[in-house]
PDB file of C-alpha atoms and ligand atoms in Angstrom:
ATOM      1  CA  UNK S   7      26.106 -29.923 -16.790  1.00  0.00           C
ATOM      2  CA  UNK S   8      29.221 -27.977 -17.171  1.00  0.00           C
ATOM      3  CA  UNK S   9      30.929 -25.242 -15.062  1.00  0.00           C
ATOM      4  CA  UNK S  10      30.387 -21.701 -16.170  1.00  0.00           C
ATOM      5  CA  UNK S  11      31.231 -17.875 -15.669  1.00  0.00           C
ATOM      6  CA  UNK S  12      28.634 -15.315 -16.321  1.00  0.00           C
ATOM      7  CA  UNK S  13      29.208 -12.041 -15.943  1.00  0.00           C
ATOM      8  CA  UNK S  14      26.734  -9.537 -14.169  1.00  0.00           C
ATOM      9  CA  UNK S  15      26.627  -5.704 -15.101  1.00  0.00           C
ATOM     10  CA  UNK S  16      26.698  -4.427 -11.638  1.00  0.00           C
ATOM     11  CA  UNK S  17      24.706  -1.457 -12.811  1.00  0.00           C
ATOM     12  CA  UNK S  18      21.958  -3.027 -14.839  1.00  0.00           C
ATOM     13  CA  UNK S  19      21.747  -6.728 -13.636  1.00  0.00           C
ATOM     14  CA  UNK S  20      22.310  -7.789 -16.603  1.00  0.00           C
ATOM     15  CA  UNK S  21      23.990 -11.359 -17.160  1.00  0.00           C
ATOM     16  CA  UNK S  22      26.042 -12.672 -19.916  1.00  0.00           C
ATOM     17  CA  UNK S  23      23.988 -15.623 -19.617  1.00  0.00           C
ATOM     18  CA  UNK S  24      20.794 -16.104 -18.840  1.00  0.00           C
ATOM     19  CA  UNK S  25      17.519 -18.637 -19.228  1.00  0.00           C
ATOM     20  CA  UNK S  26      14.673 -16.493 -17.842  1.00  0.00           C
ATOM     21  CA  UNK S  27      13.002 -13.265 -16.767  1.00  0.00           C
ATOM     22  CA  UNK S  28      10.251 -11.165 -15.758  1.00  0.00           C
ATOM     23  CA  UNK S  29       9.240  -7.329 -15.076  1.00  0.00           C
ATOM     24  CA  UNK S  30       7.028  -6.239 -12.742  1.00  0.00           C
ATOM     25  CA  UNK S  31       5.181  -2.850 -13.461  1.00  0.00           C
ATOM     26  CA  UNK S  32       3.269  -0.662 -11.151  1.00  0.00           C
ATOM     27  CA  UNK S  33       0.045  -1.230 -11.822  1.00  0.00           C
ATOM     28  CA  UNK S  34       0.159  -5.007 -10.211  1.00  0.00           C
ATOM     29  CA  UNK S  35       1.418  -3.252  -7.219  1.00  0.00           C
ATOM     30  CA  UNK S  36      -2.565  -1.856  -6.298  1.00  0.00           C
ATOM     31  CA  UNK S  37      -3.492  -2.887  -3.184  1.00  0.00           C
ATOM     32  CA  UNK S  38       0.255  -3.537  -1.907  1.00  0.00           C
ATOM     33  CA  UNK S  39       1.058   0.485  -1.403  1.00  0.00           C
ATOM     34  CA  UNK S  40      -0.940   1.841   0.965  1.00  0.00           C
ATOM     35  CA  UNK S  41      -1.549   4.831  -0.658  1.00  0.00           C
ATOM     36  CA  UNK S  42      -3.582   3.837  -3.380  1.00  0.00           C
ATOM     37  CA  UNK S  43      -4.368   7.289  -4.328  1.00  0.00           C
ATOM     38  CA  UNK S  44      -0.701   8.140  -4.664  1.00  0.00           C
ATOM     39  CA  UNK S  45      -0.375   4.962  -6.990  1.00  0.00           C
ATOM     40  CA  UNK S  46      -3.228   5.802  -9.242  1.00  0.00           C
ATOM     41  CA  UNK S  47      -1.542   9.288  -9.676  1.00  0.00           C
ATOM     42  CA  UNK S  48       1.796   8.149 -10.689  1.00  0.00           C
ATOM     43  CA  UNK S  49      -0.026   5.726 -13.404  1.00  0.00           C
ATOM     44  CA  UNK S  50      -1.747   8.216 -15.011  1.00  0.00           C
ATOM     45  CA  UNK S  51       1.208  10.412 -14.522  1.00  0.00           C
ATOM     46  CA  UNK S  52       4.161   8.404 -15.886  1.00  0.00           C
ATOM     47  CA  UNK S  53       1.848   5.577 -17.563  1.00  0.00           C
ATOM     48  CA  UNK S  54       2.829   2.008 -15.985  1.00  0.00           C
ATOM     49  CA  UNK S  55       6.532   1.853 -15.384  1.00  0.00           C
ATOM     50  CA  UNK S  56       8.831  -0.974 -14.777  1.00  0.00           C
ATOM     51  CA  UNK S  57       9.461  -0.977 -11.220  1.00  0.00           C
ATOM     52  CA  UNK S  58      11.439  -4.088 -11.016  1.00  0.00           C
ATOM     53  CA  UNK S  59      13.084  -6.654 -13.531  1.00  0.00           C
ATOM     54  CA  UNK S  60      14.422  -9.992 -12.289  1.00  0.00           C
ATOM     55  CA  UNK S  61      17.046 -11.753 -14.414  1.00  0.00           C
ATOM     56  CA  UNK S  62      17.923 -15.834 -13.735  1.00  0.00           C
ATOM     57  CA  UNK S  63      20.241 -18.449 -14.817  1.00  0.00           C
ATOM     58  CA  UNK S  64      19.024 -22.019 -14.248  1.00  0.00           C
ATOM     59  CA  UNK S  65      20.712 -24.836 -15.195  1.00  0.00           C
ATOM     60  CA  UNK S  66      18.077 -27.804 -15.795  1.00  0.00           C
ATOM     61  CA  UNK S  67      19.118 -30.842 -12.756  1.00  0.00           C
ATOM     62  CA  UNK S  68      21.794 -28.472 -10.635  1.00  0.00           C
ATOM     63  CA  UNK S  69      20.667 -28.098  -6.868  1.00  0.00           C
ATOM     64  CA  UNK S  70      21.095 -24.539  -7.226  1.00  0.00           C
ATOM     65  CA  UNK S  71      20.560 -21.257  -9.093  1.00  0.00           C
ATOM     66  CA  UNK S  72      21.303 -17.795  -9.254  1.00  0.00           C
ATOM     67  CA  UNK S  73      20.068 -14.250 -10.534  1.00  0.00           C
ATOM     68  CA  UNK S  74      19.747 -10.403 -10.475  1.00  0.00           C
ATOM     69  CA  UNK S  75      17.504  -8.104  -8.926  1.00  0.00           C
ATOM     70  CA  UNK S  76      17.026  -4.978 -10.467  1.00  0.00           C
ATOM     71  CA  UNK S  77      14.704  -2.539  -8.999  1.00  0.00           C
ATOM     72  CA  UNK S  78      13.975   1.519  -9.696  1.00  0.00           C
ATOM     73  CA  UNK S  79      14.110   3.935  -7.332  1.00  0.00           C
ATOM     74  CA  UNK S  80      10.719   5.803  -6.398  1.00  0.00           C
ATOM     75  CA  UNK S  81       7.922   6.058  -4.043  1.00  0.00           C
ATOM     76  CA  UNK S  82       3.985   5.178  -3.904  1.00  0.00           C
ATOM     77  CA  UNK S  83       3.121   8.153  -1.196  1.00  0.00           C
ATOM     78  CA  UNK S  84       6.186   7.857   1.219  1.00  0.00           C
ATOM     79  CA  UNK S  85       6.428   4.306   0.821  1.00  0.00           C
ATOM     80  CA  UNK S  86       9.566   3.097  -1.227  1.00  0.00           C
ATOM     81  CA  UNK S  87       9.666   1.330  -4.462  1.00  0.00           C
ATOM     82  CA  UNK S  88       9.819  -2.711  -3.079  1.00  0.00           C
ATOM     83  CA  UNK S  89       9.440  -6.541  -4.321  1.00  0.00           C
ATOM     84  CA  UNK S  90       6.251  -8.666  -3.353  1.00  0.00           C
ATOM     85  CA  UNK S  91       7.891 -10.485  -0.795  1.00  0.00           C
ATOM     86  CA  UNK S  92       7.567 -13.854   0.013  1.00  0.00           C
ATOM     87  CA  UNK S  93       8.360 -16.910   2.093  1.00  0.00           C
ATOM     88  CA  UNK S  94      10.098 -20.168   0.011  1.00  0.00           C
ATOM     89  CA  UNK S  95       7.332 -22.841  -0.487  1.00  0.00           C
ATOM     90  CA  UNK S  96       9.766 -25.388   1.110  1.00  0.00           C
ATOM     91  CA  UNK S  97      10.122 -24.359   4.569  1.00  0.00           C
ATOM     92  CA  UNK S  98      13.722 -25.707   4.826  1.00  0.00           C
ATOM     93  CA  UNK S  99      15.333 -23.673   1.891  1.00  0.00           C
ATOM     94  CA  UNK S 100      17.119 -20.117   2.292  1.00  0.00           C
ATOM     95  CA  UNK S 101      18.666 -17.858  -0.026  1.00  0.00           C
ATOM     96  CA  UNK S 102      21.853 -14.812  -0.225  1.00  0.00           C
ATOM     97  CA  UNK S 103      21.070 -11.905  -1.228  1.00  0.00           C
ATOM     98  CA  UNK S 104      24.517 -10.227  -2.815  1.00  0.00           C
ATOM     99  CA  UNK S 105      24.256  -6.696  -3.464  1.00  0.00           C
ATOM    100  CA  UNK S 106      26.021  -4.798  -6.169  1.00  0.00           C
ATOM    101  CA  UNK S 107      25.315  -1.144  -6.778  1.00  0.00           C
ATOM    102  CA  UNK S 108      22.536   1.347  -4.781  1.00  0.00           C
ATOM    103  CA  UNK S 109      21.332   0.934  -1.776  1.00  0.00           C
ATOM    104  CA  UNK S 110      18.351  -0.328  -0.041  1.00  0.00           C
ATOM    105  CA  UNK S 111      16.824  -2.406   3.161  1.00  0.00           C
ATOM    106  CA  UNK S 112      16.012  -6.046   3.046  1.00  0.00           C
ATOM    107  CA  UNK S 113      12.848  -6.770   5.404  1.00  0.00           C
ATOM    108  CA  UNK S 114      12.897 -10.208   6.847  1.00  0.00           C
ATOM    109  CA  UNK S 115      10.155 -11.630   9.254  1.00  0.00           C
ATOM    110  CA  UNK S 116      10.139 -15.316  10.978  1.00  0.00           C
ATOM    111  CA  UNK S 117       6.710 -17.330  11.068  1.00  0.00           C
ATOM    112  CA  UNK S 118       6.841 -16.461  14.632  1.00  0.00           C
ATOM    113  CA  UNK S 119       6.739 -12.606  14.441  1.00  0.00           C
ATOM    114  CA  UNK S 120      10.619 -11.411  14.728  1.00  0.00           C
ATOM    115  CA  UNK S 121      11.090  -8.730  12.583  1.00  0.00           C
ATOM    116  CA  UNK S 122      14.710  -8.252  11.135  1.00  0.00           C
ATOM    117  CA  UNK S 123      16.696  -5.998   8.544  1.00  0.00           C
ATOM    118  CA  UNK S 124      19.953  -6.208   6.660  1.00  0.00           C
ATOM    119  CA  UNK S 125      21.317  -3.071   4.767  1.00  0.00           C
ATOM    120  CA  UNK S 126      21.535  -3.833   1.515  1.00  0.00           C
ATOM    121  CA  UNK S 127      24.631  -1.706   0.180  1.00  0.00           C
ATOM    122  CA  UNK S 128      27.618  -2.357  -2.577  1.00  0.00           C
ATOM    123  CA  UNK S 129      29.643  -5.359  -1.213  1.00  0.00           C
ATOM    124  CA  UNK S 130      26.639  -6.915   1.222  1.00  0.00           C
ATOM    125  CA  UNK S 131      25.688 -10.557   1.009  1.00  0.00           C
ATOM    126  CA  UNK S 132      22.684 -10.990   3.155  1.00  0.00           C
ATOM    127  CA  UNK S 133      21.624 -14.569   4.670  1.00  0.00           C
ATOM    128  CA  UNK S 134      18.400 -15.287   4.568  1.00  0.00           C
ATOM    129  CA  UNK S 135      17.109 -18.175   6.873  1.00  0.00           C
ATOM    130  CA  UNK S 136      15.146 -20.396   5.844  1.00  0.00           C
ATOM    131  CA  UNK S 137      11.450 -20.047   6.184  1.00  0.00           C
ATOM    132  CA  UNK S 138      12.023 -16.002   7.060  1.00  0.00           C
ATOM    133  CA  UNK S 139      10.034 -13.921   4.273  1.00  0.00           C
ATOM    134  CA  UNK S 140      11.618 -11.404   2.754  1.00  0.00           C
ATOM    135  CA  UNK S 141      11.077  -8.364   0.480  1.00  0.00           C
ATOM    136  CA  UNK S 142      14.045  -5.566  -0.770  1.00  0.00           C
ATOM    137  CA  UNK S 143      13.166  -2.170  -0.589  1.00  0.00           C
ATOM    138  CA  UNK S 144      15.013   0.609  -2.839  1.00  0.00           C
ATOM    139  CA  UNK S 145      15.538   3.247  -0.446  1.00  0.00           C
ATOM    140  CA  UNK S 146      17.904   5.287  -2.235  1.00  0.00           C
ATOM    141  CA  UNK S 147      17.836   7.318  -5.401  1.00  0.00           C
ATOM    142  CA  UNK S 148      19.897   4.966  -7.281  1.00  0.00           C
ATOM    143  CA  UNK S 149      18.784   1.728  -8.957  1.00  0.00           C
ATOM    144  CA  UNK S 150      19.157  -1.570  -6.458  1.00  0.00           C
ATOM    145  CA  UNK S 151      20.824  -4.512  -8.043  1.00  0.00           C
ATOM    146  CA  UNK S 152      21.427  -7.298  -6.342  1.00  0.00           C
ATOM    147  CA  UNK S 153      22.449 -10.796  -7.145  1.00  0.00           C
ATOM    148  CA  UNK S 154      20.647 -13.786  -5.544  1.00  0.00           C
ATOM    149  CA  UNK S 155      21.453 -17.632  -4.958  1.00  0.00           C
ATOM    150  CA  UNK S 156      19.225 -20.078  -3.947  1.00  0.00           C
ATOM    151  CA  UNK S 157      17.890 -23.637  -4.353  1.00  0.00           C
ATOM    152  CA  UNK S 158      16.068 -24.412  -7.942  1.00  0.00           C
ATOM    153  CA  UNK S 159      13.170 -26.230  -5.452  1.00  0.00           C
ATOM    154  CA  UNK S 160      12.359 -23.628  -3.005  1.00  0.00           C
ATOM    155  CA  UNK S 161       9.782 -22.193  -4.880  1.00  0.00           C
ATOM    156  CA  UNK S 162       7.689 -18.901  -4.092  1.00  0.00           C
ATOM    157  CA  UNK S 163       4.952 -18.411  -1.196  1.00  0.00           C
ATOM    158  CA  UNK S 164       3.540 -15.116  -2.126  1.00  0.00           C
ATOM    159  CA  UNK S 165      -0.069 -15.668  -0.282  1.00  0.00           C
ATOM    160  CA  UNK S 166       0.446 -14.113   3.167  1.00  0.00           C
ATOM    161  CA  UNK S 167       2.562 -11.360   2.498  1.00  0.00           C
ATOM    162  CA  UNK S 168       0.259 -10.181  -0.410  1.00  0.00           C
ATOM    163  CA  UNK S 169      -2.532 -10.596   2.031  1.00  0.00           C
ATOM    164  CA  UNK S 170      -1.222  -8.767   4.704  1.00  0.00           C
ATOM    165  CA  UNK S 171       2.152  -7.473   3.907  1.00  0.00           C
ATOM    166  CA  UNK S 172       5.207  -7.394   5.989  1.00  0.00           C
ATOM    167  CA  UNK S 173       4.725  -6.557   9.236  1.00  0.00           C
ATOM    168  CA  UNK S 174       6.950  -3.632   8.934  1.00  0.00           C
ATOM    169  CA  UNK S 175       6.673  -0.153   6.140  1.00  0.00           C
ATOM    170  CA  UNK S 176       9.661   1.270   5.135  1.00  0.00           C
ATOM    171  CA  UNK S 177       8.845   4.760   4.921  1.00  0.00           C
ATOM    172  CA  UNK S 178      10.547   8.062   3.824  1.00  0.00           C
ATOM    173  CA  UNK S 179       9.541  10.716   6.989  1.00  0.00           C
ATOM    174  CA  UNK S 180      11.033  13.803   6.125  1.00  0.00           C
ATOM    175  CA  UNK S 181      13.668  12.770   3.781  1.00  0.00           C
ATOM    176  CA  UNK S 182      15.078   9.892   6.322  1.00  0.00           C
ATOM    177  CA  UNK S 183      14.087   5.769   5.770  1.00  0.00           C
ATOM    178  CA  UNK S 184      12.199   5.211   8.162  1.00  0.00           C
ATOM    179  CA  UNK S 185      10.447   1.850   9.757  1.00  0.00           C
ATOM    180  CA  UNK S 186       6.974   1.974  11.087  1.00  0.00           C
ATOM    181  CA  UNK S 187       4.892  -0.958  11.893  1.00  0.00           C
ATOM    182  CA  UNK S 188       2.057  -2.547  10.190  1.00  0.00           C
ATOM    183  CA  UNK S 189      -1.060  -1.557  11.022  1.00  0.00           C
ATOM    184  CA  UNK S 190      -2.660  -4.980   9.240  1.00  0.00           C
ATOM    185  CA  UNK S 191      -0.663  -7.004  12.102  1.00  0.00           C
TER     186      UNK S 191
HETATM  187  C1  LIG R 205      13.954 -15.785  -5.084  1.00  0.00           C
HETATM  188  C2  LIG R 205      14.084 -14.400  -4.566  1.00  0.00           C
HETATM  189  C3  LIG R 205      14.303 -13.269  -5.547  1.00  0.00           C
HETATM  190  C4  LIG R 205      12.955 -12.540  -5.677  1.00  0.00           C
HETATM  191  C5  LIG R 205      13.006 -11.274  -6.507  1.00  0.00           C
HETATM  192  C6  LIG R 205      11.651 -10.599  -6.642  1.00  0.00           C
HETATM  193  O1  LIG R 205      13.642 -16.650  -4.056  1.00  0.00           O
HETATM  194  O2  LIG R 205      13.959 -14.144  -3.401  1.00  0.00           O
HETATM  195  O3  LIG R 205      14.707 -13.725  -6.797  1.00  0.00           O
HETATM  196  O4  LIG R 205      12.025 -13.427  -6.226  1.00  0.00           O
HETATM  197  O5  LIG R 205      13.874 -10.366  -5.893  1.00  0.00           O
HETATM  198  O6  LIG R 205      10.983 -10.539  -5.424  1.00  0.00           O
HETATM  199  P1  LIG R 205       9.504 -11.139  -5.287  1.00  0.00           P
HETATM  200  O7  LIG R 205       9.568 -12.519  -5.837  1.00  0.00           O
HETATM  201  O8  LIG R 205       9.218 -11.105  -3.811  1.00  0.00           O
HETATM  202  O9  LIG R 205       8.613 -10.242  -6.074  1.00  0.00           O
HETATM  203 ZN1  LIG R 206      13.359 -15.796  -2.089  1.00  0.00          ZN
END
């Protein structure tokens, strides 16, 4: 393994360097947005658009790795354009969340029911605990990039916040982000 410097288009998330990524696209998102009606419309409306892209550099037998976050801005109904959200697999591994350009709210929840946000805005590094779940939201009009470091063995528990959600929406009331609570909790 060798040291390295990639750079990271603050706008676009793109990296210099890179060994993996993924899209996600709207239609994978049914059953996440609450109004499903809303999401139907927008597919047949503007067909089934990126919402997200997620960028990462992993290098095979390091502790660590790092990536970008790159999400649209939008709505489903008044919800805001947001990740899956998950909890790491291994209970004892967090992450940063660095962000770089647009702005956005990172929703964080403990196993035992606190409820948390950080602002995610241009010069931000968020700490995320470990075994908090957490899922970005793109609350402004801009595209959210973000950069992300965590360990190459936390791995991904997606099953309880795809069953349920977070316990808290991030909502647009009347032009203003606002939070309003779960009603699956
Ligand atoms: C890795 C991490 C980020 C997210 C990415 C997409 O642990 O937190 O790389 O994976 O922002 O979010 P999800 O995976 O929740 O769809
Ligand atoms: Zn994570």
């Amino acid at each position: 393994m060798l040291p390295e410097g990639v750079a990271i288009d603050p706008l676009t998330g793109a990296m210099s360097s890179s060994t993996g990524e993924y899209s996600k696209r709207l239609s994978e998102f049914r059953g996440v947005y609450r109004d499903s009606a809303a999401l139907e419309k927008m597919l047949a409306e503007r067909g089934d658009i990126e919402t997200y892209r997620v960028v990462e550099h992993r290098q095979p037998g390091s502790d660590i790795f790092f990536g970008t976050t790159t999400m649209a801005p939008g709505k489903v109904g008044y919800e805001y354009f947001m990740t899956r959200g998950h909890y790491h697999e291994r209970r004892d591994r967090g992450e940063i969340y660095y962000t770089q350009s647009g702005s956005g709210l990172l929703l964080l929840q403990s196993r035992q029911g606190d409820v948390r946000t950080v602002e995610m805005k241009p010069g931000t590094c968020a700490f995320i605990p470990p075994d908090w779940a957490h899922r970005s939201v793109n609350t402004g009009s801009a595209t959210l990039v973000f950069v992300w470091c965590c360990n190459q063995d936390a791995g991904h528990d997606y099953a309880e916040i795809a069953a349920r959600g977070m316990r808290q929406l991030v909502l647009d009331r009347n032009g203003s982000v606002t939070l309003a609570p779960n009603p699956n909790y």
